[in-house]
Amino acid sequence: MAVIHNTALKPTKLELLTAWLPSRPWYSGGAHVPELAKAGGFRLDDPQGAVGIEFMVVTDTSGADPAGYLVPLTYRGAPLDGAEHALIGTMEHGVLGRRWAYDGCHDPVLVTQLQALIEGRVQAQDQNASDTPDREVTRSCLGDGLAPADFTTTATDDQEGTELPAPRGMTLRLHRLLRPGAPDNTPALPPDAIGHVAGSWHMPDGTRTRGLFAVLRTVPRA
C-alpha cells in the first residue's frame, strides 16, 4: 500500500493547480484566477510502488458560480518520457525529494489502475491515510471488462471532461467539471454506461455531495 507522508510540498499541489487549471478547456472560470480548495478525492496504489496516484477534487470560488473539478494526478520521481505536454509542474517533497506531477489521464500507470478499479480488481484508498480503503467510492462494471492494456493514454479534452478511447466500441470518460447528483445524491448513469466510478466531495458551503467521476460506455455506431 502507498504510504502517505505528513510533510511539506513546495510549491503545494493547490499552487500548481492554480497556475495550470486555466489552461484546460474544461475550466469554466474564464479569466478569473482560480481560488481553490481541496474538497475530496481518493488514491489508488501502483503495484510497483513507484508512482503516486491521486484523484483530487478541488472547488473554485473565484467566479459567480462555484465549480468543482476532478483532477487525476500522478507523482513520479523522474520525468515520464513522452509526456511533456501533460506535466503540471514539479514539487519538492520533504521526504521523497523532487516530484514530477502529471495530468494522470496521460499516464499509463493511472489509466491501468483506474480500469482495474472500475472492474473491481483493486479498491480505492483514502486520500489522507495509509492502508485505509475509501468506502465512499463506488464502482460498477458489466460484462467481462477489458484486458489490462486495452485503454490508451491518447486523452482528448473537451469543455466538460476527458475521453480515452478503447477497443471493442468503448470509451472511458472522466468528468472533469463535476456535476452533483440528484437530491438523494445518487449519480445518474447514462443509458449506454457499462461501468462507472462515483465519489463524494465537499461543496463550498460545507455540504457534502456525490457525483460521477468516470463512466465507461459504448460508443454509438455511425
JSON list of C-alpha atoms in Angstrom, two decimals:
[
{"chain": "A", "resi": 1, "resn": "MET", "atom": "CA", "xyz": [0.00, 0.00, 0.00]},
{"chain": "A", "resi": 2, "resn": "ALA", "atom": "CA", "xyz": [1.09, 3.57, -0.69]},
{"chain": "A", "resi": 3, "resn": "VAL", "atom": "CA", "xyz": [2.46, 5.43, 2.33]},
{"chain": "A", "resi": 4, "resn": "ILE", "atom": "CA", "xyz": [1.10, 8.93, 2.98]},
{"chain": "A", "resi": 5, "resn": "HIS", "atom": "CA", "xyz": [3.90, 11.17, 4.25]},
{"chain": "A", "resi": 6, "resn": "ASN", "atom": "CA", "xyz": [2.98, 14.05, 6.52]},
{"chain": "A", "resi": 7, "resn": "THR", "atom": "CA", "xyz": [5.43, 16.55, 5.10]},
{"chain": "A", "resi": 8, "resn": "ALA", "atom": "CA", "xyz": [5.64, 19.84, 3.23]},
{"chain": "A", "resi": 9, "resn": "LEU", "atom": "CA", "xyz": [5.43, 20.32, -0.53]},
{"chain": "A", "resi": 10, "resn": "LYS", "atom": "CA", "xyz": [6.95, 23.34, -2.27]},
{"chain": "A", "resi": 11, "resn": "PRO", "atom": "CA", "xyz": [5.05, 24.54, -4.20]},
{"chain": "A", "resi": 12, "resn": "THR", "atom": "CA", "xyz": [1.86, 22.96, -2.90]},
{"chain": "A", "resi": 13, "resn": "LYS", "atom": "CA", "xyz": [-0.48, 20.96, -5.10]},
{"chain": "A", "resi": 14, "resn": "LEU", "atom": "CA", "xyz": [-3.06, 23.74, -4.99]},
{"chain": "A", "resi": 15, "resn": "GLU", "atom": "CA", "xyz": [-0.45, 26.29, -6.07]},
{"chain": "A", "resi": 16, "resn": "LEU", "atom": "CA", "xyz": [0.45, 24.12, -9.07]},
{"chain": "A", "resi": 17, "resn": "LEU", "atom": "CA", "xyz": [-3.21, 23.66, -9.99]},
{"chain": "A", "resi": 18, "resn": "THR", "atom": "CA", "xyz": [-3.96, 27.38, -9.66]},
{"chain": "A", "resi": 19, "resn": "ALA", "atom": "CA", "xyz": [-1.49, 28.04, -12.47]},
{"chain": "A", "resi": 20, "resn": "TRP", "atom": "CA", "xyz": [-2.48, 25.00, -14.57]},
{"chain": "A", "resi": 21, "resn": "LEU", "atom": "CA", "xyz": [-6.29, 24.83, -14.44]},
{"chain": "A", "resi": 22, "resn": "PRO", "atom": "CA", "xyz": [-6.99, 27.95, -16.56]},
{"chain": "A", "resi": 23, "resn": "SER", "atom": "CA", "xyz": [-5.14, 26.29, -19.46]},
{"chain": "A", "resi": 24, "resn": "ARG", "atom": "CA", "xyz": [-7.70, 23.46, -19.60]},
{"chain": "A", "resi": 25, "resn": "PRO", "atom": "CA", "xyz": [-10.70, 23.60, -21.98]},
{"chain": "A", "resi": 26, "resn": "TRP", "atom": "CA", "xyz": [-12.95, 22.28, -19.19]},
{"chain": "A", "resi": 27, "resn": "TYR", "atom": "CA", "xyz": [-12.05, 25.12, -16.82]},
{"chain": "A", "resi": 28, "resn": "SER", "atom": "CA", "xyz": [-15.18, 27.24, -16.50]},
{"chain": "A", "resi": 29, "resn": "GLY", "atom": "CA", "xyz": [-13.74, 30.22, -14.66]},
{"chain": "A", "resi": 30, "resn": "GLY", "atom": "CA", "xyz": [-12.84, 32.28, -17.71]},
{"chain": "A", "resi": 31, "resn": "ALA", "atom": "CA", "xyz": [-10.27, 34.96, -16.96]},
{"chain": "A", "resi": 32, "resn": "HIS", "atom": "CA", "xyz": [-10.60, 34.58, -13.20]},
{"chain": "A", "resi": 33, "resn": "VAL", "atom": "CA", "xyz": [-7.57, 33.43, -11.23]},
{"chain": "A", "resi": 34, "resn": "PRO", "atom": "CA", "xyz": [-8.76, 30.23, -9.51]},
{"chain": "A", "resi": 35, "resn": "GLU", "atom": "CA", "xyz": [-9.43, 30.31, -5.77]},
{"chain": "A", "resi": 36, "resn": "LEU", "atom": "CA", "xyz": [-9.03, 26.64, -4.99]},
{"chain": "A", "resi": 37, "resn": "ALA", "atom": "CA", "xyz": [-9.76, 24.46, -2.01]},
{"chain": "A", "resi": 38, "resn": "LYS", "atom": "CA", "xyz": [-9.24, 20.72, -1.66]},
{"chain": "A", "resi": 39, "resn": "ALA", "atom": "CA", "xyz": [-12.71, 19.19, -1.46]},
{"chain": "A", "resi": 40, "resn": "GLY", "atom": "CA", "xyz": [-12.26, 15.42, -1.67]},
{"chain": "A", "resi": 41, "resn": "GLY", "atom": "CA", "xyz": [-10.86, 12.58, -3.69]},
{"chain": "A", "resi": 42, "resn": "PHE", "atom": "CA", "xyz": [-9.13, 9.22, -3.27]},
{"chain": "A", "resi": 43, "resn": "ARG", "atom": "CA", "xyz": [-5.94, 7.37, -4.14]},
{"chain": "A", "resi": 44, "resn": "LEU", "atom": "CA", "xyz": [-5.02, 4.20, -5.99]},
{"chain": "A", "resi": 45, "resn": "ASP", "atom": "CA", "xyz": [-1.94, 2.09, -5.43]},
{"chain": "A", "resi": 46, "resn": "ASP", "atom": "CA", "xyz": [0.72, 1.49, -8.06]},
{"chain": "A", "resi": 47, "resn": "PRO", "atom": "CA", "xyz": [1.51, -2.26, -7.86]},
{"chain": "A", "resi": 48, "resn": "GLN", "atom": "CA", "xyz": [5.19, -1.42, -8.43]},
{"chain": "A", "resi": 49, "resn": "GLY", "atom": "CA", "xyz": [5.19, 1.17, -5.67]},
{"chain": "A", "resi": 50, "resn": "ALA", "atom": "CA", "xyz": [6.91, 3.80, -7.81]},
{"chain": "A", "resi": 51, "resn": "VAL", "atom": "CA", "xyz": [4.13, 6.17, -8.90]},
{"chain": "A", "resi": 52, "resn": "GLY", "atom": "CA", "xyz": [1.78, 8.10, -6.63]},
{"chain": "A", "resi": 53, "resn": "ILE", "atom": "CA", "xyz": [-1.81, 8.12, -7.92]},
{"chain": "A", "resi": 54, "resn": "GLU", "atom": "CA", "xyz": [-4.36, 10.61, -6.62]},
{"chain": "A", "resi": 55, "resn": "PHE", "atom": "CA", "xyz": [-7.81, 11.63, -7.84]},
{"chain": "A", "resi": 56, "resn": "MET", "atom": "CA", "xyz": [-8.22, 15.09, -6.30]},
{"chain": "A", "resi": 57, "resn": "VAL", "atom": "CA", "xyz": [-11.42, 17.12, -6.23]},
{"chain": "A", "resi": 58, "resn": "VAL", "atom": "CA", "xyz": [-10.95, 20.87, -5.93]},
{"chain": "A", "resi": 59, "resn": "THR", "atom": "CA", "xyz": [-13.56, 23.61, -5.73]},
{"chain": "A", "resi": 60, "resn": "ASP", "atom": "CA", "xyz": [-13.08, 27.04, -7.26]},
{"chain": "A", "resi": 61, "resn": "THR", "atom": "CA", "xyz": [-14.91, 30.03, -5.78]},
{"chain": "A", "resi": 62, "resn": "SER", "atom": "CA", "xyz": [-13.36, 32.74, -7.97]},
{"chain": "A", "resi": 63, "resn": "GLY", "atom": "CA", "xyz": [-16.44, 33.17, -10.16]},
{"chain": "A", "resi": 64, "resn": "ALA", "atom": "CA", "xyz": [-20.09, 33.92, -9.52]},
{"chain": "A", "resi": 65, "resn": "ASP", "atom": "CA", "xyz": [-20.92, 30.20, -9.62]},
{"chain": "A", "resi": 66, "resn": "PRO", "atom": "CA", "xyz": [-18.59, 27.92, -7.61]},
{"chain": "A", "resi": 67, "resn": "ALA", "atom": "CA", "xyz": [-17.30, 24.96, -9.61]},
{"chain": "A", "resi": 68, "resn": "GLY", "atom": "CA", "xyz": [-15.86, 21.57, -8.72]},
{"chain": "A", "resi": 69, "resn": "TYR", "atom": "CA", "xyz": [-13.18, 19.80, -10.75]},
{"chain": "A", "resi": 70, "resn": "LEU", "atom": "CA", "xyz": [-11.78, 16.27, -10.80]},
{"chain": "A", "resi": 71, "resn": "VAL", "atom": "CA", "xyz": [-8.01, 16.28, -11.29]},
{"chain": "A", "resi": 72, "resn": "PRO", "atom": "CA", "xyz": [-6.38, 12.85, -11.66]},
{"chain": "A", "resi": 73, "resn": "LEU", "atom": "CA", "xyz": [-2.71, 13.25, -10.72]},
{"chain": "A", "resi": 74, "resn": "THR", "atom": "CA", "xyz": [0.40, 11.11, -10.80]},
{"chain": "A", "resi": 75, "resn": "TYR", "atom": "CA", "xyz": [3.58, 11.84, -8.90]},
{"chain": "A", "resi": 76, "resn": "ARG", "atom": "CA", "xyz": [6.87, 10.49, -10.18]},
{"chain": "A", "resi": 77, "resn": "GLY", "atom": "CA", "xyz": [10.48, 10.59, -9.07]},
{"chain": "A", "resi": 78, "resn": "ALA", "atom": "CA", "xyz": [11.69, 11.24, -12.64]},
{"chain": "A", "resi": 79, "resn": "PRO", "atom": "CA", "xyz": [10.14, 12.68, -15.82]},
{"chain": "A", "resi": 80, "resn": "LEU", "atom": "CA", "xyz": [7.75, 10.45, -17.77]},
{"chain": "A", "resi": 81, "resn": "ASP", "atom": "CA", "xyz": [9.10, 10.00, -21.30]},
{"chain": "A", "resi": 82, "resn": "GLY", "atom": "CA", "xyz": [6.86, 11.49, -23.98]},
{"chain": "A", "resi": 83, "resn": "ALA", "atom": "CA", "xyz": [4.52, 13.21, -21.51]},
{"chain": "A", "resi": 84, "resn": "GLU", "atom": "CA", "xyz": [5.96, 16.73, -21.51]},
{"chain": "A", "resi": 85, "resn": "HIS", "atom": "CA", "xyz": [2.55, 18.06, -22.64]},
{"chain": "A", "resi": 86, "resn": "ALA", "atom": "CA", "xyz": [0.93, 16.54, -19.54]},
{"chain": "A", "resi": 87, "resn": "LEU", "atom": "CA", "xyz": [3.36, 17.94, -16.96]},
{"chain": "A", "resi": 88, "resn": "ILE", "atom": "CA", "xyz": [1.59, 20.11, -14.40]},
{"chain": "A", "resi": 89, "resn": "GLY", "atom": "CA", "xyz": [4.78, 21.05, -12.59]},
{"chain": "A", "resi": 90, "resn": "THR", "atom": "CA", "xyz": [7.47, 19.89, -10.17]},
{"chain": "A", "resi": 91, "resn": "MET", "atom": "CA", "xyz": [7.44, 19.96, -6.38]},
{"chain": "A", "resi": 92, "resn": "GLU", "atom": "CA", "xyz": [9.99, 19.47, -3.64]},
{"chain": "A", "resi": 93, "resn": "HIS", "atom": "CA", "xyz": [8.75, 16.76, -1.28]},
{"chain": "A", "resi": 94, "resn": "GLY", "atom": "CA", "xyz": [10.08, 16.84, 2.27]},
{"chain": "A", "resi": 95, "resn": "VAL", "atom": "CA", "xyz": [10.76, 13.07, 2.28]},
{"chain": "A", "resi": 96, "resn": "LEU", "atom": "CA", "xyz": [10.94, 11.95, -1.37]},
{"chain": "A", "resi": 97, "resn": "GLY", "atom": "CA", "xyz": [12.71, 14.94, -2.91]},
{"chain": "A", "resi": 98, "resn": "ARG", "atom": "CA", "xyz": [11.77, 16.29, -6.30]},
{"chain": "A", "resi": 99, "resn": "ARG", "atom": "CA", "xyz": [8.48, 15.00, -7.70]},
{"chain": "A", "resi": 100, "resn": "TRP", "atom": "CA", "xyz": [7.08, 15.47, -11.21]},
{"chain": "A", "resi": 101, "resn": "ALA", "atom": "CA", "xyz": [3.30, 15.95, -11.15]},
{"chain": "A", "resi": 102, "resn": "TYR", "atom": "CA", "xyz": [1.34, 14.93, -14.27]},
{"chain": "A", "resi": 103, "resn": "ASP", "atom": "CA", "xyz": [-2.21, 15.06, -15.55]},
{"chain": "A", "resi": 104, "resn": "GLY", "atom": "CA", "xyz": [-2.87, 11.40, -14.83]},
{"chain": "A", "resi": 105, "resn": "CYS", "atom": "CA", "xyz": [-5.07, 10.86, -17.89]},
{"chain": "A", "resi": 106, "resn": "HIS", "atom": "CA", "xyz": [-1.82, 10.79, -19.87]},
{"chain": "A", "resi": 107, "resn": "ASP", "atom": "CA", "xyz": [-0.01, 8.41, -17.51]},
{"chain": "A", "resi": 108, "resn": "PRO", "atom": "CA", "xyz": [-0.35, 4.69, -18.31]},
{"chain": "A", "resi": 109, "resn": "VAL", "atom": "CA", "xyz": [0.01, 3.70, -14.65]},
{"chain": "A", "resi": 110, "resn": "LEU", "atom": "CA", "xyz": [-3.04, 5.72, -13.60]},
{"chain": "A", "resi": 111, "resn": "VAL", "atom": "CA", "xyz": [-5.11, 4.64, -16.61]},
{"chain": "A", "resi": 112, "resn": "THR", "atom": "CA", "xyz": [-4.37, 0.96, -15.92]},
{"chain": "A", "resi": 113, "resn": "GLN", "atom": "CA", "xyz": [-5.28, 1.25, -12.24]},
{"chain": "A", "resi": 114, "resn": "LEU", "atom": "CA", "xyz": [-8.46, 3.21, -12.97]},
{"chain": "A", "resi": 115, "resn": "GLN", "atom": "CA", "xyz": [-9.55, 0.42, -15.28]},
{"chain": "A", "resi": 116, "resn": "ALA", "atom": "CA", "xyz": [-8.79, -2.09, -12.51]},
{"chain": "A", "resi": 117, "resn": "LEU", "atom": "CA", "xyz": [-10.91, -0.03, -10.10]},
{"chain": "A", "resi": 118, "resn": "ILE", "atom": "CA", "xyz": [-13.89, 0.02, -12.49]},
{"chain": "A", "resi": 119, "resn": "GLU", "atom": "CA", "xyz": [-13.63, -3.75, -12.91]},
{"chain": "A", "resi": 120, "resn": "GLY", "atom": "CA", "xyz": [-13.35, -4.36, -9.15]},
{"chain": "A", "resi": 121, "resn": "ARG", "atom": "CA", "xyz": [-9.81, -5.72, -9.21]},
{"chain": "A", "resi": 122, "resn": "VAL", "atom": "CA", "xyz": [-8.47, -3.01, -6.88]},
{"chain": "A", "resi": 123, "resn": "GLN", "atom": "CA", "xyz": [-10.02, -0.84, -4.18]},
{"chain": "A", "resi": 124, "resn": "ALA", "atom": "CA", "xyz": [-9.98, 2.94, -3.79]},
{"chain": "A", "resi": 125, "resn": "GLN", "atom": "CA", "xyz": [-7.77, 4.13, -0.94]},
{"chain": "A", "resi": 126, "resn": "ASP", "atom": "CA", "xyz": [-8.28, 7.00, 1.48]},
{"chain": "A", "resi": 127, "resn": "GLN", "atom": "CA", "xyz": [-6.78, 10.24, 0.24]},
{"chain": "A", "resi": 128, "resn": "ASN", "atom": "CA", "xyz": [-5.09, 11.15, 3.51]},
{"chain": "A", "resi": 129, "resn": "ALA", "atom": "CA", "xyz": [-4.37, 7.92, 5.41]},
{"chain": "A", "resi": 130, "resn": "SER", "atom": "CA", "xyz": [-2.11, 4.96, 4.62]},
{"chain": "A", "resi": 131, "resn": "ASP", "atom": "CA", "xyz": [-3.55, 1.46, 4.20]},
{"chain": "A", "resi": 132, "resn": "THR", "atom": "CA", "xyz": [-7.16, 2.65, 4.56]},
{"chain": "A", "resi": 133, "resn": "PRO", "atom": "CA", "xyz": [-9.84, 1.81, 1.97]},
{"chain": "A", "resi": 134, "resn": "ASP", "atom": "CA", "xyz": [-12.22, 4.59, 0.90]},
{"chain": "A", "resi": 135, "resn": "ARG", "atom": "CA", "xyz": [-15.68, 3.05, 1.24]},
{"chain": "A", "resi": 136, "resn": "GLU", "atom": "CA", "xyz": [-17.42, 6.12, -0.21]},
{"chain": "A", "resi": 137, "resn": "VAL", "atom": "CA", "xyz": [-16.02, 5.47, -3.68]},
{"chain": "A", "resi": 138, "resn": "THR", "atom": "CA", "xyz": [-18.37, 3.22, -5.65]},
{"chain": "A", "resi": 139, "resn": "ARG", "atom": "CA", "xyz": [-17.85, 1.44, -8.96]},
{"chain": "A", "resi": 140, "resn": "SER", "atom": "CA", "xyz": [-19.58, -0.94, -11.34]},
{"chain": "A", "resi": 141, "resn": "CYS", "atom": "CA", "xyz": [-18.77, -2.92, -14.46]},
{"chain": "A", "resi": 142, "resn": "LEU", "atom": "CA", "xyz": [-20.97, -5.03, -16.75]},
{"chain": "A", "resi": 143, "resn": "GLY", "atom": "CA", "xyz": [-19.58, -7.93, -18.73]},
{"chain": "A", "resi": 144, "resn": "ASP", "atom": "CA", "xyz": [-16.06, -9.29, -18.77]},
{"chain": "A", "resi": 145, "resn": "GLY", "atom": "CA", "xyz": [-14.23, -5.96, -18.94]},
{"chain": "A", "resi": 146, "resn": "LEU", "atom": "CA", "xyz": [-11.11, -5.34, -20.97]},
{"chain": "A", "resi": 147, "resn": "ALA", "atom": "CA", "xyz": [-7.56, -6.62, -20.97]},
{"chain": "A", "resi": 148, "resn": "PRO", "atom": "CA", "xyz": [-5.23, -4.51, -18.78]},
{"chain": "A", "resi": 149, "resn": "ALA", "atom": "CA", "xyz": [-3.57, -2.87, -21.79]},
{"chain": "A", "resi": 150, "resn": "ASP", "atom": "CA", "xyz": [-6.72, -2.15, -23.83]},
{"chain": "A", "resi": 151, "resn": "PHE", "atom": "CA", "xyz": [-7.02, 1.54, -22.90]},
{"chain": "A", "resi": 152, "resn": "THR", "atom": "CA", "xyz": [-4.70, 4.09, -24.41]},
{"chain": "A", "resi": 153, "resn": "THR", "atom": "CA", "xyz": [-3.35, 7.34, -22.97]},
{"chain": "A", "resi": 154, "resn": "THR", "atom": "CA", "xyz": [-4.46, 9.27, -26.06]},
{"chain": "A", "resi": 155, "resn": "ALA", "atom": "CA", "xyz": [-6.65, 11.53, -23.95]},
{"chain": "A", "resi": 156, "resn": "THR", "atom": "CA", "xyz": [-8.85, 14.19, -25.55]},
{"chain": "A", "resi": 157, "resn": "ASP", "atom": "CA", "xyz": [-10.20, 17.13, -23.56]},
{"chain": "A", "resi": 158, "resn": "ASP", "atom": "CA", "xyz": [-13.45, 18.97, -24.24]},
{"chain": "A", "resi": 159, "resn": "GLN", "atom": "CA", "xyz": [-15.46, 21.57, -22.36]},
{"chain": "A", "resi": 160, "resn": "GLU", "atom": "CA", "xyz": [-16.54, 19.22, -19.59]},
{"chain": "A", "resi": 161, "resn": "GLY", "atom": "CA", "xyz": [-14.21, 16.26, -19.47]},
{"chain": "A", "resi": 162, "resn": "THR", "atom": "CA", "xyz": [-11.60, 13.93, -20.91]},
{"chain": "A", "resi": 163, "resn": "GLU", "atom": "CA", "xyz": [-12.11, 10.87, -23.08]},
{"chain": "A", "resi": 164, "resn": "LEU", "atom": "CA", "xyz": [-9.87, 7.84, -23.50]},
{"chain": "A", "resi": 165, "resn": "PRO", "atom": "CA", "xyz": [-10.67, 5.52, -26.42]},
{"chain": "A", "resi": 166, "resn": "ALA", "atom": "CA", "xyz": [-10.64, 1.75, -26.09]},
{"chain": "A", "resi": 167, "resn": "PRO", "atom": "CA", "xyz": [-11.17, -1.20, -28.44]},
{"chain": "A", "resi": 168, "resn": "ARG", "atom": "CA", "xyz": [-14.50, -3.03, -28.90]},
{"chain": "A", "resi": 169, "resn": "GLY", "atom": "CA", "xyz": [-16.53, 0.14, -29.24]},
{"chain": "A", "resi": 170, "resn": "MET", "atom": "CA", "xyz": [-15.89, 1.58, -25.79]},
{"chain": "A", "resi": 171, "resn": "THR", "atom": "CA", "xyz": [-14.69, 4.87, -24.38]},
{"chain": "A", "resi": 172, "resn": "LEU", "atom": "CA", "xyz": [-13.75, 5.92, -20.86]},
{"chain": "A", "resi": 173, "resn": "ARG", "atom": "CA", "xyz": [-14.92, 9.42, -19.98]},
{"chain": "A", "resi": 174, "resn": "LEU", "atom": "CA", "xyz": [-13.65, 11.33, -16.96]},
{"chain": "A", "resi": 175, "resn": "HIS", "atom": "CA", "xyz": [-15.92, 14.08, -15.70]},
{"chain": "A", "resi": 176, "resn": "ARG", "atom": "CA", "xyz": [-13.56, 16.98, -15.01]},
{"chain": "A", "resi": 177, "resn": "LEU", "atom": "CA", "xyz": [-16.23, 19.65, -14.44]},
{"chain": "A", "resi": 178, "resn": "LEU", "atom": "CA", "xyz": [-18.20, 17.85, -11.74]},
{"chain": "A", "resi": 179, "resn": "ARG", "atom": "CA", "xyz": [-21.98, 17.76, -11.51]},
{"chain": "A", "resi": 180, "resn": "PRO", "atom": "CA", "xyz": [-23.60, 16.97, -8.15]},
{"chain": "A", "resi": 181, "resn": "GLY", "atom": "CA", "xyz": [-26.03, 14.08, -8.20]},
{"chain": "A", "resi": 182, "resn": "ALA", "atom": "CA", "xyz": [-29.77, 14.09, -7.67]},
{"chain": "A", "resi": 183, "resn": "PRO", "atom": "CA", "xyz": [-31.24, 15.40, -4.37]},
{"chain": "A", "resi": 184, "resn": "ASP", "atom": "CA", "xyz": [-30.68, 11.94, -2.88]},
{"chain": "A", "resi": 185, "resn": "ASN", "atom": "CA", "xyz": [-27.03, 12.16, -4.05]},
{"chain": "A", "resi": 186, "resn": "THR", "atom": "CA", "xyz": [-27.45, 9.18, -6.39]},
{"chain": "A", "resi": 187, "resn": "PRO", "atom": "CA", "xyz": [-25.40, 9.75, -9.59]},
{"chain": "A", "resi": 188, "resn": "ALA", "atom": "CA", "xyz": [-27.42, 9.13, -12.76]},
{"chain": "A", "resi": 189, "resn": "LEU", "atom": "CA", "xyz": [-25.66, 6.86, -15.25]},
{"chain": "A", "resi": 190, "resn": "PRO", "atom": "CA", "xyz": [-26.17, 7.42, -18.99]},
{"chain": "A", "resi": 191, "resn": "PRO", "atom": "CA", "xyz": [-28.13, 4.62, -20.71]},
{"chain": "A", "resi": 192, "resn": "ASP", "atom": "CA", "xyz": [-25.09, 3.33, -22.59]},
{"chain": "A", "resi": 193, "resn": "ALA", "atom": "CA", "xyz": [-22.90, 3.08, -19.47]},
{"chain": "A", "resi": 194, "resn": "ILE", "atom": "CA", "xyz": [-21.28, -0.29, -18.81]},
{"chain": "A", "resi": 195, "resn": "GLY", "atom": "CA", "xyz": [-19.15, 0.84, -15.87]},
{"chain": "A", "resi": 196, "resn": "HIS", "atom": "CA", "xyz": [-18.54, 3.80, -13.59]},
{"chain": "A", "resi": 197, "resn": "VAL", "atom": "CA", "xyz": [-16.72, 5.34, -10.64]},
{"chain": "A", "resi": 198, "resn": "ALA", "atom": "CA", "xyz": [-18.51, 7.79, -8.32]},
{"chain": "A", "resi": 199, "resn": "GLY", "atom": "CA", "xyz": [-17.47, 9.58, -5.18]},
{"chain": "A", "resi": 200, "resn": "SER", "atom": "CA", "xyz": [-18.17, 12.35, -2.70]},
{"chain": "A", "resi": 201, "resn": "TRP", "atom": "CA", "xyz": [-16.78, 15.83, -2.13]},
{"chain": "A", "resi": 202, "resn": "HIS", "atom": "CA", "xyz": [-17.46, 18.95, -0.07]},
{"chain": "A", "resi": 203, "resn": "MET", "atom": "CA", "xyz": [-19.23, 21.89, -1.65]},
{"chain": "A", "resi": 204, "resn": "PRO", "atom": "CA", "xyz": [-18.00, 25.42, -0.83]},
{"chain": "A", "resi": 205, "resn": "ASP", "atom": "CA", "xyz": [-20.94, 25.91, 1.55]},
{"chain": "A", "resi": 206, "resn": "GLY", "atom": "CA", "xyz": [-19.81, 22.93, 3.61]},
{"chain": "A", "resi": 207, "resn": "THR", "atom": "CA", "xyz": [-22.44, 20.44, 2.42]},
{"chain": "A", "resi": 208, "resn": "ARG", "atom": "CA", "xyz": [-21.36, 17.09, 1.04]},
{"chain": "A", "resi": 209, "resn": "THR", "atom": "CA", "xyz": [-22.49, 15.78, -2.32]},
{"chain": "A", "resi": 210, "resn": "ARG", "atom": "CA", "xyz": [-21.84, 12.87, -4.68]},
{"chain": "A", "resi": 211, "resn": "GLY", "atom": "CA", "xyz": [-21.39, 12.62, -8.43]},
{"chain": "A", "resi": 212, "resn": "LEU", "atom": "CA", "xyz": [-19.87, 10.65, -11.27]},
{"chain": "A", "resi": 213, "resn": "PHE", "atom": "CA", "xyz": [-16.11, 10.73, -11.64]},
{"chain": "A", "resi": 214, "resn": "ALA", "atom": "CA", "xyz": [-15.74, 8.36, -14.61]},
{"chain": "A", "resi": 215, "resn": "VAL", "atom": "CA", "xyz": [-18.02, 6.44, -16.96]},
{"chain": "A", "resi": 216, "resn": "LEU", "atom": "CA", "xyz": [-17.15, 3.51, -19.19]},
{"chain": "A", "resi": 217, "resn": "ARG", "atom": "CA", "xyz": [-19.57, 3.48, -22.10]},
{"chain": "A", "resi": 218, "resn": "THR", "atom": "CA", "xyz": [-20.20, 2.03, -25.51]},
{"chain": "A", "resi": 219, "resn": "VAL", "atom": "CA", "xyz": [-19.77, 4.34, -28.48]},
{"chain": "A", "resi": 220, "resn": "PRO", "atom": "CA", "xyz": [-22.80, 4.56, -30.82]},
{"chain": "A", "resi": 221, "resn": "ARG", "atom": "CA", "xyz": [-22.07, 3.25, -34.31]},
{"chain": "A", "resi": 222, "resn": "ALA", "atom": "CA", "xyz": [-22.09, 5.85, -37.06]}
]
